[in-house]
């Protein structure tokens, strides 16, 4: 599903994705060779999973933020960094530091350490089993996700168009997941969608949009807006706000979209993790936010899902339990925080993650 756009038509976004993410015409030219210590083996992007692989190689599905799937053939002895470098080279990003590879566990994305052996991140016996790592339909059984690992507070430092595209797609997804009616006004959703449509389609064209599925509201609006207004209403009225962006370059629209979603209380350039206040709690009651400005601890309430937990209470009374992946945040080009894998049991939220 390219760039999550069901129209099937051409757009500036479609052209940008196609120009940078087109598979090579030959397997040889698509190869990227690993250089992890004494081992040097092939890791390459394939058009499909129909190619026969040599012994010790398997297919992995890497899902991009644009909605595309990359079938990557990997040697089971490779490291996560080998796959990551191959994917970044294939899509053409010049700013790989912004991204990382994740697995999805219990509806949360958890980043993998690049130095890890990839076989340590896969199901038991996956590397030793026969076959090419695919199911009966030819789909890889192991799925990885390329996602934003490092959020920034100044979006315009992202000078690579491909990096900006994926960063923009991450914030677009975060908007749908994070924004709630207690958090933002409905008008903000329309304003953000107008910029997103300008970024994806360029100037609104009445002739092109007439008689077609112009866009899918579910891909641009939070679910509560779609449920409240309905798909038909949003398809009918959203083009009006899209026309307000007439003449804006799609690249500029991506920058402005990211800037709008990176400021104020409605900012979504943050990793949110659900944690427990104490071991005895049955459900998660605390949100830990990791972003460019550091760490915030939230205690969601009915009227305010992003209510900050009082700092003194957080330090003196709050033992937080949960699993956090290796997430980094950057402010003004400097690394602020680096988390580590494992269970967090420290008293004092200021001690959870050391500043580096």
CSV table of C-alpha atoms in Angstrom, one decimal:
chain,number,residue,atom,x,y,z
A,1,UNK,CA,0.0,0.0,0.0
A,2,UNK,CA,2.2,2.9,-1.2
A,3,UNK,CA,2.3,5.9,1.0
A,4,UNK,CA,-1.1,5.0,2.5
A,5,UNK,CA,-2.9,6.6,-0.4
A,6,UNK,CA,-5.8,4.6,-1.8
A,7,UNK,CA,-6.4,6.8,-4.9
A,8,UNK,CA,-3.9,5.0,-7.1
A,9,UNK,CA,-3.3,8.4,-8.9
A,10,UNK,CA,-0.1,10.4,-9.1
A,11,UNK,CA,0.9,12.9,-6.5
A,12,UNK,CA,4.1,14.7,-5.4
A,13,UNK,CA,4.4,12.2,-2.6
A,14,UNK,CA,4.0,9.3,-4.8
A,15,UNK,CA,6.7,10.6,-7.1
A,16,UNK,CA,9.1,11.3,-4.3
A,17,UNK,CA,8.6,7.8,-2.9
A,18,UNK,CA,9.0,6.1,-6.3
A,19,UNK,CA,12.1,8.0,-7.3
A,20,UNK,CA,14.0,7.1,-4.1
A,21,UNK,CA,12.6,3.6,-3.2
A,22,UNK,CA,12.6,1.8,-6.5
A,23,UNK,CA,14.0,-1.7,-6.3
A,24,UNK,CA,17.0,-2.5,-8.5
A,25,UNK,CA,16.5,-4.3,-11.7
A,26,UNK,CA,19.1,-7.0,-10.7
A,27,UNK,CA,19.7,-8.8,-7.5
A,28,UNK,CA,23.5,-8.1,-7.7
A,29,UNK,CA,23.1,-4.4,-7.8
A,30,UNK,CA,20.7,-4.4,-4.9
A,31,UNK,CA,23.1,-6.2,-2.6
A,32,UNK,CA,24.6,-4.5,0.5
A,33,UNK,CA,27.4,-6.5,2.1
A,34,UNK,CA,27.7,-6.8,5.9
A,35,UNK,CA,30.8,-5.9,7.7
A,36,UNK,CA,30.1,-7.0,11.2
A,37,UNK,CA,33.4,-8.2,12.7
A,38,UNK,CA,34.8,-11.3,11.0
A,39,UNK,CA,31.6,-12.1,9.2
A,40,UNK,CA,30.8,-10.7,5.7
A,41,UNK,CA,27.6,-11.9,4.2
A,42,UNK,CA,24.9,-10.6,1.9
A,43,UNK,CA,21.9,-8.5,3.0
A,44,UNK,CA,19.8,-7.2,0.1
A,45,UNK,CA,16.4,-5.9,-0.8
A,46,UNK,CA,14.4,-8.2,-3.1
A,47,UNK,CA,11.5,-7.5,-5.4
A,48,UNK,CA,9.6,-10.5,-3.9
A,49,UNK,CA,10.2,-13.6,-1.8
A,50,UNK,CA,10.2,-15.9,-4.9
A,51,UNK,CA,13.9,-15.9,-5.3
A,52,UNK,CA,15.7,-19.0,-4.0
A,53,UNK,CA,18.1,-18.2,-1.2
A,54,UNK,CA,21.3,-19.9,-0.3
A,55,UNK,CA,21.6,-21.9,2.9
A,56,UNK,CA,21.6,-19.7,6.0
A,57,UNK,CA,19.5,-16.9,4.5
A,58,UNK,CA,16.0,-15.9,5.1
A,59,UNK,CA,13.5,-13.2,4.2
A,60,UNK,CA,12.4,-10.4,6.5
A,61,UNK,CA,9.6,-7.9,5.9
A,62,UNK,CA,10.6,-4.3,6.7
A,63,UNK,CA,7.6,-1.9,6.8
A,64,UNK,CA,8.3,1.7,6.1
A,65,UNK,CA,6.4,4.7,7.4
A,66,UNK,CA,5.2,5.4,3.9
A,67,UNK,CA,3.3,2.1,4.0
A,68,UNK,CA,5.6,0.3,1.7
A,69,UNK,CA,7.0,-3.1,2.4
A,70,UNK,CA,10.6,-4.1,1.7
A,71,UNK,CA,11.5,-7.8,1.4
A,72,UNK,CA,15.0,-8.0,2.8
A,73,UNK,CA,17.0,-11.2,2.4
A,74,UNK,CA,19.4,-11.6,5.4
A,75,UNK,CA,22.0,-14.0,6.5
A,76,UNK,CA,20.9,-15.3,9.9
A,77,UNK,CA,24.3,-14.4,11.3
A,78,UNK,CA,24.0,-10.7,10.5
A,79,UNK,CA,23.5,-7.9,13.0
A,80,UNK,CA,20.6,-5.5,13.2
A,81,UNK,CA,22.9,-2.8,11.9
A,82,UNK,CA,23.4,-4.7,8.7
A,83,UNK,CA,19.7,-4.7,7.9
A,84,UNK,CA,19.3,-1.1,9.0
A,85,UNK,CA,22.2,0.1,6.8
A,86,UNK,CA,20.7,-1.8,3.8
A,87,UNK,CA,17.3,-0.3,4.3
A,88,UNK,CA,18.6,3.2,4.7
A,89,UNK,CA,20.8,2.9,1.6
A,90,UNK,CA,17.8,1.5,-0.4
A,91,UNK,CA,15.4,4.3,0.4
A,92,UNK,CA,18.1,6.9,0.0
A,93,UNK,CA,18.0,8.7,3.3
A,94,UNK,CA,21.1,10.8,4.2
A,95,UNK,CA,20.1,11.1,7.8
A,96,UNK,CA,19.8,7.6,9.2
A,97,UNK,CA,20.4,8.7,12.7
A,98,UNK,CA,16.8,9.9,12.9
A,99,UNK,CA,15.5,6.3,12.5
A,100,UNK,CA,15.7,2.8,14.0
A,101,UNK,CA,14.3,-0.7,13.5
A,102,UNK,CA,11.5,-1.9,15.7
A,103,UNK,CA,9.6,-5.0,16.6
A,104,UNK,CA,6.0,-4.7,17.7
A,105,UNK,CA,5.2,-6.2,21.1
A,106,UNK,CA,1.8,-5.8,22.8
A,107,UNK,CA,0.9,-2.9,20.5
A,108,UNK,CA,4.1,-1.0,21.3
A,109,UNK,CA,7.1,-0.5,19.0
A,110,UNK,CA,10.3,-1.4,20.7
A,111,UNK,CA,13.6,-0.4,19.1
A,112,UNK,CA,16.4,-2.9,18.5
A,113,UNK,CA,20.0,-2.3,19.4
A,114,UNK,CA,21.9,-2.0,16.2
A,115,UNK,CA,24.8,-4.0,17.6
A,116,UNK,CA,22.6,-6.9,18.5
A,117,UNK,CA,22.8,-10.2,16.5
A,118,UNK,CA,19.6,-10.3,14.5
A,119,UNK,CA,19.0,-13.9,15.5
A,120,UNK,CA,18.6,-12.8,19.1
A,121,UNK,CA,15.6,-10.6,18.1
A,122,UNK,CA,13.7,-13.3,16.3
A,123,UNK,CA,11.4,-16.1,17.5
A,124,UNK,CA,13.1,-19.1,19.0
A,125,UNK,CA,14.7,-21.5,16.4
A,126,UNK,CA,13.8,-19.1,13.6
A,127,UNK,CA,17.5,-18.9,12.4
A,128,UNK,CA,17.9,-22.7,12.6
A,129,UNK,CA,14.6,-23.7,10.9
A,130,UNK,CA,14.5,-24.7,7.3
A,131,UNK,CA,13.0,-22.7,4.4
A,132,UNK,CA,13.4,-19.1,3.6
A,133,UNK,CA,11.5,-17.7,6.6
A,134,UNK,CA,8.1,-17.3,4.8
A,135,UNK,CA,4.7,-18.7,5.4
A,136,UNK,CA,2.5,-20.6,3.0
A,137,UNK,CA,1.5,-17.3,1.3
A,138,UNK,CA,5.1,-16.3,0.7
A,139,UNK,CA,5.1,-13.6,3.4
A,140,UNK,CA,8.0,-13.3,5.8
A,141,UNK,CA,7.2,-14.5,9.3
A,142,UNK,CA,9.5,-11.8,10.9
A,143,UNK,CA,8.4,-8.2,10.5
A,144,UNK,CA,10.5,-5.1,11.4
A,145,UNK,CA,9.4,-1.5,11.3
A,146,UNK,CA,11.5,1.5,10.3
A,147,UNK,CA,10.4,4.3,12.6
A,148,UNK,CA,11.6,7.6,14.0
A,149,UNK,CA,14.0,6.9,16.8
A,150,UNK,CA,15.2,10.5,17.4
A,151,UNK,CA,12.8,13.4,17.5
A,152,UNK,CA,14.0,17.0,17.0
A,153,UNK,CA,12.7,20.3,18.1
A,154,UNK,CA,13.9,22.2,15.0
A,155,UNK,CA,12.4,20.3,12.0
A,156,UNK,CA,14.3,22.3,9.4
A,157,UNK,CA,17.6,20.8,10.4
A,158,UNK,CA,16.2,17.8,8.5
A,159,UNK,CA,17.7,18.6,5.1
A,160,UNK,CA,17.3,15.2,3.4
A,161,UNK,CA,13.9,15.1,1.6
A,162,UNK,CA,13.5,11.3,2.2
A,163,UNK,CA,14.3,11.7,5.9
A,164,UNK,CA,11.7,14.5,6.1
A,165,UNK,CA,9.1,12.4,4.3
A,166,UNK,CA,9.4,9.5,6.7
A,167,UNK,CA,9.6,11.9,9.7
A,168,UNK,CA,6.4,13.6,8.4
A,169,UNK,CA,4.7,10.3,8.0
A,170,UNK,CA,5.6,9.4,11.6
A,171,UNK,CA,4.1,12.6,13.0
A,172,UNK,CA,1.0,12.0,10.8
A,173,UNK,CA,0.6,8.6,12.4
A,174,UNK,CA,1.2,10.1,15.9
A,175,UNK,CA,-1.5,12.7,15.3
A,176,UNK,CA,-4.1,9.9,14.7
A,177,UNK,CA,-3.0,8.0,17.8
A,178,UNK,CA,-2.2,10.7,20.3
A,179,UNK,CA,-4.7,13.5,19.7
A,180,UNK,CA,-7.8,13.2,21.8
A,181,UNK,CA,-10.8,15.6,22.1
A,182,UNK,CA,-9.5,16.6,25.6
A,183,UNK,CA,-6.1,17.4,24.1
A,184,UNK,CA,-6.9,19.4,21.0
A,185,UNK,CA,-9.7,21.4,19.4
A,186,UNK,CA,-11.4,19.9,16.4
A,187,UNK,CA,-10.3,22.9,14.3
A,188,UNK,CA,-6.6,21.9,14.8
A,189,UNK,CA,-7.3,18.6,13.2
A,190,UNK,CA,-8.6,20.3,10.0
A,191,UNK,CA,-5.7,22.7,10.0
A,192,UNK,CA,-3.2,19.8,10.3
A,193,UNK,CA,-5.0,17.8,7.6
A,194,UNK,CA,-5.0,20.7,5.2
A,195,UNK,CA,-1.2,20.8,5.4
A,196,UNK,CA,-0.9,17.1,5.1
A,197,UNK,CA,-3.1,17.0,2.0
A,198,UNK,CA,-1.0,19.8,0.5
A,199,UNK,CA,2.2,17.8,1.3
A,200,UNK,CA,0.7,14.6,-0.3
A,201,UNK,CA,-1.2,15.9,-3.3
A,202,UNK,CA,0.0,19.5,-3.9
A,203,UNK,CA,-2.6,22.1,-4.9
A,204,UNK,CA,-6.2,21.0,-4.7
A,205,UNK,CA,-7.5,20.2,-8.2
A,206,UNK,CA,-11.3,20.1,-8.4
A,207,UNK,CA,-11.2,18.3,-11.8
A,208,UNK,CA,-8.9,15.6,-10.4
A,209,UNK,CA,-10.8,15.2,-7.2
A,210,UNK,CA,-14.3,15.1,-8.8
A,211,UNK,CA,-15.8,11.6,-9.0
A,212,UNK,CA,-12.9,10.0,-7.2
A,213,UNK,CA,-12.0,8.9,-3.6
A,214,UNK,CA,-10.0,12.1,-3.0
A,215,UNK,CA,-8.5,10.9,0.2
A,216,UNK,CA,-9.2,8.6,3.1
A,217,UNK,CA,-10.1,10.6,6.3
A,218,UNK,CA,-9.1,7.7,8.4
A,219,UNK,CA,-5.5,8.3,7.4
A,220,UNK,CA,-5.5,11.9,8.4
A,221,UNK,CA,-7.9,12.5,11.2
A,222,UNK,CA,-8.0,11.0,14.7
A,223,UNK,CA,-10.6,8.3,15.0
A,224,UNK,CA,-12.9,10.4,17.3
A,225,UNK,CA,-13.2,13.0,14.6
A,226,UNK,CA,-14.1,10.4,12.0
A,227,UNK,CA,-16.7,8.8,14.3
A,228,UNK,CA,-18.2,12.2,15.2
A,229,UNK,CA,-18.4,13.8,11.8
A,230,UNK,CA,-18.5,10.7,9.5
A,231,UNK,CA,-16.4,9.9,6.4
A,232,UNK,CA,-18.9,11.5,4.0
A,233,UNK,CA,-18.8,14.9,5.9
A,234,UNK,CA,-15.0,15.0,6.0
A,235,UNK,CA,-14.6,14.1,2.4
A,236,UNK,CA,-17.1,16.9,1.5
A,237,UNK,CA,-15.7,19.7,3.7
A,238,UNK,CA,-12.0,19.0,4.0
A,239,UNK,CA,-11.2,20.2,0.5
A,240,UNK,CA,-12.2,23.7,1.5
A,241,UNK,CA,-9.4,23.9,4.1
A,242,UNK,CA,-7.0,22.2,1.7
A,243,UNK,CA,-7.6,25.1,-0.8
A,244,UNK,CA,-6.3,27.5,1.9
A,245,UNK,CA,-2.8,26.1,1.2
A,246,UNK,CA,-3.0,26.8,-2.5
A,247,UNK,CA,0.4,27.6,-4.0
A,248,UNK,CA,2.4,26.1,-1.1
A,249,UNK,CA,5.3,23.8,-2.1
A,250,UNK,CA,4.6,20.2,-0.9
A,251,UNK,CA,8.1,20.1,0.8
A,252,UNK,CA,7.3,23.4,2.6
A,253,UNK,CA,3.9,21.9,3.6
A,254,UNK,CA,5.7,18.9,5.2
A,255,UNK,CA,8.0,21.3,7.2
A,256,UNK,CA,5.0,23.3,8.4
A,257,UNK,CA,3.0,20.2,9.3
A,258,UNK,CA,5.9,18.9,11.4
A,259,UNK,CA,6.4,22.3,13.0
A,260,UNK,CA,2.7,22.6,13.9
A,261,UNK,CA,2.8,19.2,15.5
A,262,UNK,CA,6.0,19.8,17.4
A,263,UNK,CA,5.0,22.8,19.6
A,264,UNK,CA,2.8,23.4,22.6
A,265,UNK,CA,0.8,20.9,24.6
A,266,UNK,CA,-0.5,19.2,21.5
A,267,UNK,CA,3.0,18.3,20.3
A,268,UNK,CA,3.3,14.7,19.1
A,269,UNK,CA,7.1,14.5,18.5
A,270,UNK,CA,7.5,12.3,21.5
A,271,UNK,CA,7.7,8.6,22.4
A,272,UNK,CA,4.9,7.7,24.8
A,273,UNK,CA,5.1,4.6,27.0
A,274,UNK,CA,2.5,3.2,29.3
A,275,UNK,CA,3.9,2.1,32.7
A,276,UNK,CA,2.7,1.1,36.2
A,277,UNK,CA,3.0,3.2,39.2
A,278,UNK,CA,3.6,0.2,41.4
A,279,UNK,CA,4.1,-3.6,40.8
A,280,UNK,CA,0.7,-4.4,42.4
A,281,UNK,CA,-1.2,-2.3,39.9
A,282,UNK,CA,-3.2,-4.4,37.4
A,283,UNK,CA,-3.2,-1.8,34.6
A,284,UNK,CA,-0.8,0.9,33.4
A,285,UNK,CA,-1.5,4.2,35.1
A,286,UNK,CA,1.4,6.4,34.1
A,287,UNK,CA,2.6,7.8,30.7
A,288,UNK,CA,6.3,8.4,30.2
A,289,UNK,CA,7.0,10.8,27.4
A,290,UNK,CA,10.5,11.0,25.9
A,291,UNK,CA,11.0,14.0,23.5
A,292,UNK,CA,13.4,16.7,22.5
A,293,UNK,CA,13.0,18.6,25.7
A,294,UNK,CA,13.7,15.6,27.9
A,295,UNK,CA,11.3,13.4,30.0
A,296,UNK,CA,7.8,14.1,31.2
A,297,UNK,CA,5.7,11.9,33.4
A,298,UNK,CA,2.0,12.1,32.9
A,299,UNK,CA,-0.9,10.8,35.0
A,300,UNK,CA,-3.8,10.6,32.5
A,301,UNK,CA,-7.1,11.9,33.8
A,302,UNK,CA,-10.6,11.9,32.3
A,303,UNK,CA,-10.5,15.6,31.5
A,304,UNK,CA,-6.8,15.8,30.7
A,305,UNK,CA,-5.1,12.7,29.2
A,306,UNK,CA,-1.7,14.5,29.4
A,307,UNK,CA,-1.8,15.9,33.0
A,308,UNK,CA,1.8,16.2,34.2
A,309,UNK,CA,2.5,14.3,37.4
A,310,UNK,CA,3.8,16.7,40.1
A,311,UNK,CA,7.5,16.7,40.1
A,312,UNK,CA,7.9,16.2,43.9
A,313,UNK,CA,5.5,13.4,43.9
A,314,UNK,CA,7.2,11.8,40.9
A,315,UNK,CA,10.6,11.9,42.7
A,316,UNK,CA,9.5,10.8,46.2
A,317,UNK,CA,6.6,8.5,45.8
A,318,UNK,CA,6.6,7.0,42.3
A,319,UNK,CA,8.3,3.7,41.6
A,320,UNK,CA,7.7,3.1,37.9
A,321,UNK,CA,7.8,-0.3,36.3
A,322,UNK,CA,7.9,-1.1,32.7
A,323,UNK,CA,10.0,-1.8,29.7
A,324,UNK,CA,11.6,1.0,27.7
A,325,UNK,CA,13.6,0.6,24.5
A,326,UNK,CA,16.7,2.5,23.5
A,327,UNK,CA,15.1,5.8,22.6
A,328,UNK,CA,17.0,9.1,22.1
A,329,UNK,CA,15.8,12.6,22.0
A,330,UNK,CA,17.7,15.6,20.5
A,331,UNK,CA,17.4,19.3,21.3
A,332,UNK,CA,19.4,21.8,19.2
A,333,UNK,CA,21.5,19.0,17.8
A,334,UNK,CA,22.6,17.6,21.2
A,335,UNK,CA,21.7,14.3,22.7
A,336,UNK,CA,19.7,14.8,25.9
A,337,UNK,CA,18.6,11.4,27.0
A,338,UNK,CA,19.4,7.8,26.3
A,339,UNK,CA,17.2,5.0,27.7
A,340,UNK,CA,18.1,1.4,28.2
A,341,UNK,CA,16.3,-1.9,27.8
A,342,UNK,CA,15.0,-3.6,30.9
A,343,UNK,CA,12.7,-3.1,33.9
A,344,UNK,CA,12.7,0.3,35.6
A,345,UNK,CA,12.5,0.0,39.4
A,346,UNK,CA,14.2,3.2,40.5
A,347,UNK,CA,12.7,5.6,42.9
A,348,UNK,CA,12.9,9.2,41.6
A,349,UNK,CA,11.9,9.8,38.0
A,350,UNK,CA,14.9,12.0,37.5
A,351,UNK,CA,17.1,8.9,37.8
A,352,UNK,CA,15.3,6.7,35.3
A,353,UNK,CA,17.4,7.9,32.4
A,354,UNK,CA,20.8,9.5,32.8
A,355,UNK,CA,21.6,12.6,30.7
A,356,UNK,CA,24.5,12.0,28.4
